[in-house]
Amino acid sequence: MIQIIRSQWNRWAFALVTGLALLSPLSAQNPMPIHTKNATLRLPVQIDERTRPQVAEVKLYVRQPNGPWRLVQTLPPTATAFDFKAEADGVYSFTFVTVDRRGKSDPTNLDATPPHRIVVVDTKAPEVSAQIIPLRGERFLQVHVRDSNPDWTTLRVSYLAPDQTWQPLTVAAIDTPTVFRVPNPSVFESKIRVTAGDRAGNTVQREMDLGDPTANFGFNGKSTVTQGKPDP
């Protein structure tokens, strides 16, 4: 068997390019998905030098959920990387196939072999909204986050205090991470700031004036979106 050396995930310092490296031996289970905000991926190929002379070519196959494996590129054994551009956000599975000088492919059955890498491409930042809700005889602030891959650890809510400083709000309970307690009723007449991110590193920050009866607190309100820096 021709061995492809598969080292740990490698993030290349190129703008809008994320590096993928392979691991060996193949795991019996699917690898953990890797989230990235970059649609352009670079997948390094590292072939064991002891077996490189036996390799005629290396093929890159990709598959999306419920779809077939597709051959997207073929390179000589001297190549160092595949470049792949995702046409849309979604989950992409990648498998490298080596073909030896006799024409034998490894692996031979892609459906029976776990992929080398699973990458979730997510280029869109979350959307956030807010509403005042009654709960247990009190009024609370509830925040909604709409995103395919939210990172709930990044959710932050603050309000603009009378001294013009932003003060953080705390969640009402552990089992209600999107419901926030306010220190006094005047908060419902002040501005609030909601910050949220996703697992790919996209972030959004939105300010809403709860005291403005004409303000839009729904998902289609104006937000500050940050795609962030390219993966380091």
Coordinates of C-alpha atoms in Angstrom, one line a residue:
M1 CA 0.0 0.0 0.0
I2 CA 1.3 3.4 -0.9
Q3 CA 1.2 5.6 2.2
I4 CA 0.2 9.2 2.2
I5 CA 1.6 10.9 5.3
R6 CA -1.2 12.7 7.1
S7 CA -0.1 15.3 9.6
Q8 CA -2.2 17.5 11.8
W9 CA -4.4 20.2 10.5
N10 CA -2.2 22.9 9.0
R11 CA -3.4 26.5 8.7
W12 CA -1.4 28.3 6.1
A13 CA -0.7 32.1 6.4
F14 CA -2.2 33.0 3.1
A15 CA -5.2 35.3 2.7
L16 CA -8.4 33.4 2.1
V17 CA -6.5 30.1 1.9
T18 CA -6.9 27.4 4.5
G19 CA -4.4 24.6 4.6
L20 CA -5.5 21.0 5.1
A21 CA -2.9 18.2 5.8
L22 CA -3.6 14.5 6.0
L23 CA -3.1 12.0 8.7
S24 CA -2.0 8.4 8.5
P25 CA -3.1 5.7 9.2
L26 CA -6.8 6.1 8.3
S27 CA -9.1 6.2 11.2
A28 CA -12.0 3.8 11.4
Q29 CA -14.3 6.7 12.2
N30 CA -15.0 10.0 10.4
P31 CA -12.7 12.8 11.4
M32 CA -14.0 15.7 13.4
P33 CA -15.3 18.5 11.1
I34 CA -13.2 21.6 10.7
H35 CA -15.0 24.9 10.4
T36 CA -13.6 27.7 8.3
K37 CA -14.9 31.0 7.0
N38 CA -12.7 30.7 3.8
A39 CA -14.2 29.3 0.6
T40 CA -10.8 28.6 -0.8
L41 CA -9.0 25.6 0.7
R42 CA -5.4 24.4 0.2
L43 CA -4.9 20.7 0.9
P44 CA -1.2 19.8 1.2
V45 CA -0.2 16.4 -0.1
Q46 CA 2.7 14.7 1.8
I47 CA 3.7 11.4 0.3
D48 CA 6.2 9.1 2.1
E49 CA 9.5 9.5 0.2
R50 CA 10.1 5.7 0.4
T51 CA 7.0 5.1 -1.7
R52 CA 6.9 8.2 -3.9
P53 CA 8.6 6.5 -6.9
Q54 CA 5.7 4.0 -7.0
V55 CA 3.1 6.7 -7.3
A56 CA 1.9 7.7 -10.8
E57 CA -0.6 10.3 -9.7
V58 CA -2.7 11.6 -6.8
K59 CA -6.4 12.3 -7.1
L60 CA -8.7 14.5 -5.0
Y61 CA -12.3 13.4 -4.5
V62 CA -14.9 15.5 -2.8
R63 CA -18.4 14.8 -1.6
Q64 CA -21.2 16.8 -0.1
P65 CA -24.0 15.4 2.1
N66 CA -26.2 12.9 0.2
G67 CA -24.2 13.3 -2.9
P68 CA -21.7 11.1 -4.8
W69 CA -17.9 11.3 -4.7
R70 CA -16.6 13.6 -7.4
L71 CA -13.1 13.6 -8.9
V72 CA -12.1 17.3 -8.9
Q73 CA -8.4 17.2 -9.6
T74 CA -5.5 14.9 -10.5
L75 CA -1.9 15.9 -9.8
P76 CA 1.5 14.2 -10.3
P77 CA 3.3 12.7 -7.2
T78 CA 5.6 15.7 -7.1
A79 CA 2.7 18.1 -6.3
T80 CA 2.6 19.6 -2.9
A81 CA -1.0 20.6 -2.6
F82 CA -4.5 20.7 -4.1
D83 CA -6.4 24.0 -4.3
F84 CA -10.1 23.7 -3.9
K85 CA -12.7 26.4 -4.0
A86 CA -16.1 25.7 -2.5
E87 CA -19.0 26.9 -4.7
A88 CA -21.2 27.4 -1.7
D89 CA -21.3 27.1 2.1
G90 CA -21.8 23.6 3.3
V91 CA -20.1 20.4 4.5
Y92 CA -17.3 19.0 2.2
S93 CA -15.7 15.6 2.7
F94 CA -12.3 15.1 1.1
T95 CA -10.4 11.9 0.2
F96 CA -7.0 11.5 -1.5
V97 CA -6.5 8.5 -3.8
T98 CA -3.1 7.4 -5.0
V99 CA -2.6 5.5 -8.2
D100 CA 0.5 3.4 -8.6
R101 CA 2.6 2.7 -11.7
R102 CA 0.5 -0.4 -12.3
G103 CA -2.8 1.6 -12.3
K104 CA -3.9 0.3 -8.9
S105 CA -5.9 2.9 -6.8
D106 CA -5.7 3.2 -3.0
P107 CA -8.2 3.3 -1.5
T108 CA -10.3 1.4 -4.0
N109 CA -13.8 1.9 -2.4
L110 CA -14.4 5.5 -1.3
D111 CA -17.8 4.6 0.2
A112 CA -16.2 2.1 2.5
T113 CA -13.4 4.3 3.7
P114 CA -13.7 7.3 6.0
P115 CA -12.7 10.6 4.4
H116 CA -9.4 12.2 5.1
R117 CA -11.0 15.4 6.2
I118 CA -14.5 16.9 6.7
V119 CA -14.6 20.7 6.3
V120 CA -17.6 23.0 7.0
V121 CA -17.3 26.1 4.9
D122 CA -19.3 28.9 6.5
T123 CA -18.7 32.4 5.1
K124 CA -21.8 34.1 6.6
A125 CA -21.9 35.8 9.9
P126 CA -24.8 35.1 12.4
E127 CA -27.9 37.2 12.5
V128 CA -29.2 38.4 15.9
S129 CA -32.5 39.8 17.2
A130 CA -33.9 40.7 20.6
Q131 CA -37.3 40.9 22.4
I132 CA -38.6 41.6 25.8
I133 CA -40.4 38.7 27.3
P134 CA -42.4 38.0 30.5
L135 CA -41.1 35.1 32.7
R136 CA -42.0 34.1 36.2
G137 CA -43.7 37.4 36.8
E138 CA -40.7 39.5 35.6
R139 CA -39.5 41.0 32.3
F140 CA -36.4 39.6 30.7
L141 CA -34.5 40.3 27.5
Q142 CA -34.3 37.4 25.1
V143 CA -31.8 37.3 22.3
H144 CA -32.1 35.1 19.2
V145 CA -29.2 33.9 17.0
R146 CA -29.7 32.6 13.5
D147 CA -26.7 30.7 12.1
S148 CA -25.9 27.3 10.7
N149 CA -23.0 26.8 13.1
P150 CA -23.4 29.1 16.1
D151 CA -20.8 29.3 18.9
W152 CA -22.9 30.0 22.0
T153 CA -19.8 30.8 24.0
T154 CA -19.4 34.0 22.1
L155 CA -22.8 35.4 22.8
R156 CA -22.5 38.7 24.8
V157 CA -25.2 41.3 25.6
S158 CA -24.6 44.7 27.2
Y159 CA -26.6 47.8 27.8
L160 CA -25.7 51.5 27.7
A161 CA -25.7 52.8 31.3
P162 CA -26.6 56.4 32.2
D163 CA -22.8 57.2 32.5
Q164 CA -22.5 56.2 28.8
T165 CA -20.5 53.0 29.5
W166 CA -21.5 49.6 28.2
Q167 CA -22.4 47.2 31.1
P168 CA -22.7 43.4 30.6
L169 CA -26.0 41.6 31.2
T170 CA -26.0 38.1 32.8
V171 CA -28.1 35.1 31.7
A172 CA -31.2 34.5 33.8
A173 CA -30.3 30.8 34.3
I174 CA -27.9 28.2 33.0
D175 CA -30.7 26.4 31.1
T176 CA -31.8 29.6 29.3
P177 CA -28.5 30.9 27.8
T178 CA -30.3 33.4 25.5
V179 CA -32.4 35.0 28.2
F180 CA -30.8 37.8 30.1
R181 CA -31.7 39.4 33.4
V182 CA -31.7 43.3 33.6
P183 CA -30.5 45.1 36.7
N184 CA -33.4 47.6 36.6
P185 CA -36.4 48.4 34.3
S186 CA -34.7 51.4 32.8
V187 CA -32.6 49.0 30.7
F188 CA -35.8 48.4 28.6
E189 CA -35.6 52.1 27.6
S190 CA -31.8 52.1 26.8
K191 CA -29.6 50.9 24.0
I192 CA -28.3 47.3 24.0
R193 CA -25.4 45.7 22.2
V194 CA -25.5 42.1 21.1
T195 CA -22.3 40.3 19.9
A196 CA -22.3 36.7 18.6
G197 CA -20.0 34.5 16.6
D198 CA -20.0 31.1 14.9
R199 CA -17.6 28.2 14.8
A200 CA -16.0 29.4 11.6
G201 CA -15.0 32.7 13.2
N202 CA -17.5 35.0 11.7
T203 CA -18.9 37.6 14.1
V204 CA -21.7 40.1 14.2
Q205 CA -22.4 43.1 16.5
R206 CA -25.7 44.9 16.6
E207 CA -26.9 47.8 18.6
M208 CA -30.6 48.3 19.3
D209 CA -32.5 51.1 21.0
L210 CA -35.1 49.4 23.2
G211 CA -36.6 52.9 24.0
D212 CA -37.3 53.6 20.3
P213 CA -40.9 52.5 19.4
T214 CA -40.0 52.7 15.7
A215 CA -36.9 50.5 16.0
N216 CA -36.7 47.1 14.3
F217 CA -35.5 44.4 16.6
G218 CA -36.0 41.5 14.1
F219 CA -33.4 39.6 12.1
N220 CA -33.5 42.1 9.2
G221 CA -32.2 45.0 11.3
K222 CA -28.8 46.7 10.6
S223 CA -25.8 45.0 12.0
T224 CA -22.0 45.3 11.9
V225 CA -20.7 42.1 10.3
T226 CA -17.1 40.9 10.7
Q227 CA -15.7 38.0 8.7
G228 CA -12.6 38.4 10.7
K229 CA -9.0 37.7 9.7
P230 CA -8.2 34.8 7.4
D231 CA -7.3 31.6 9.2
P232 CA -3.8 31.9 10.6

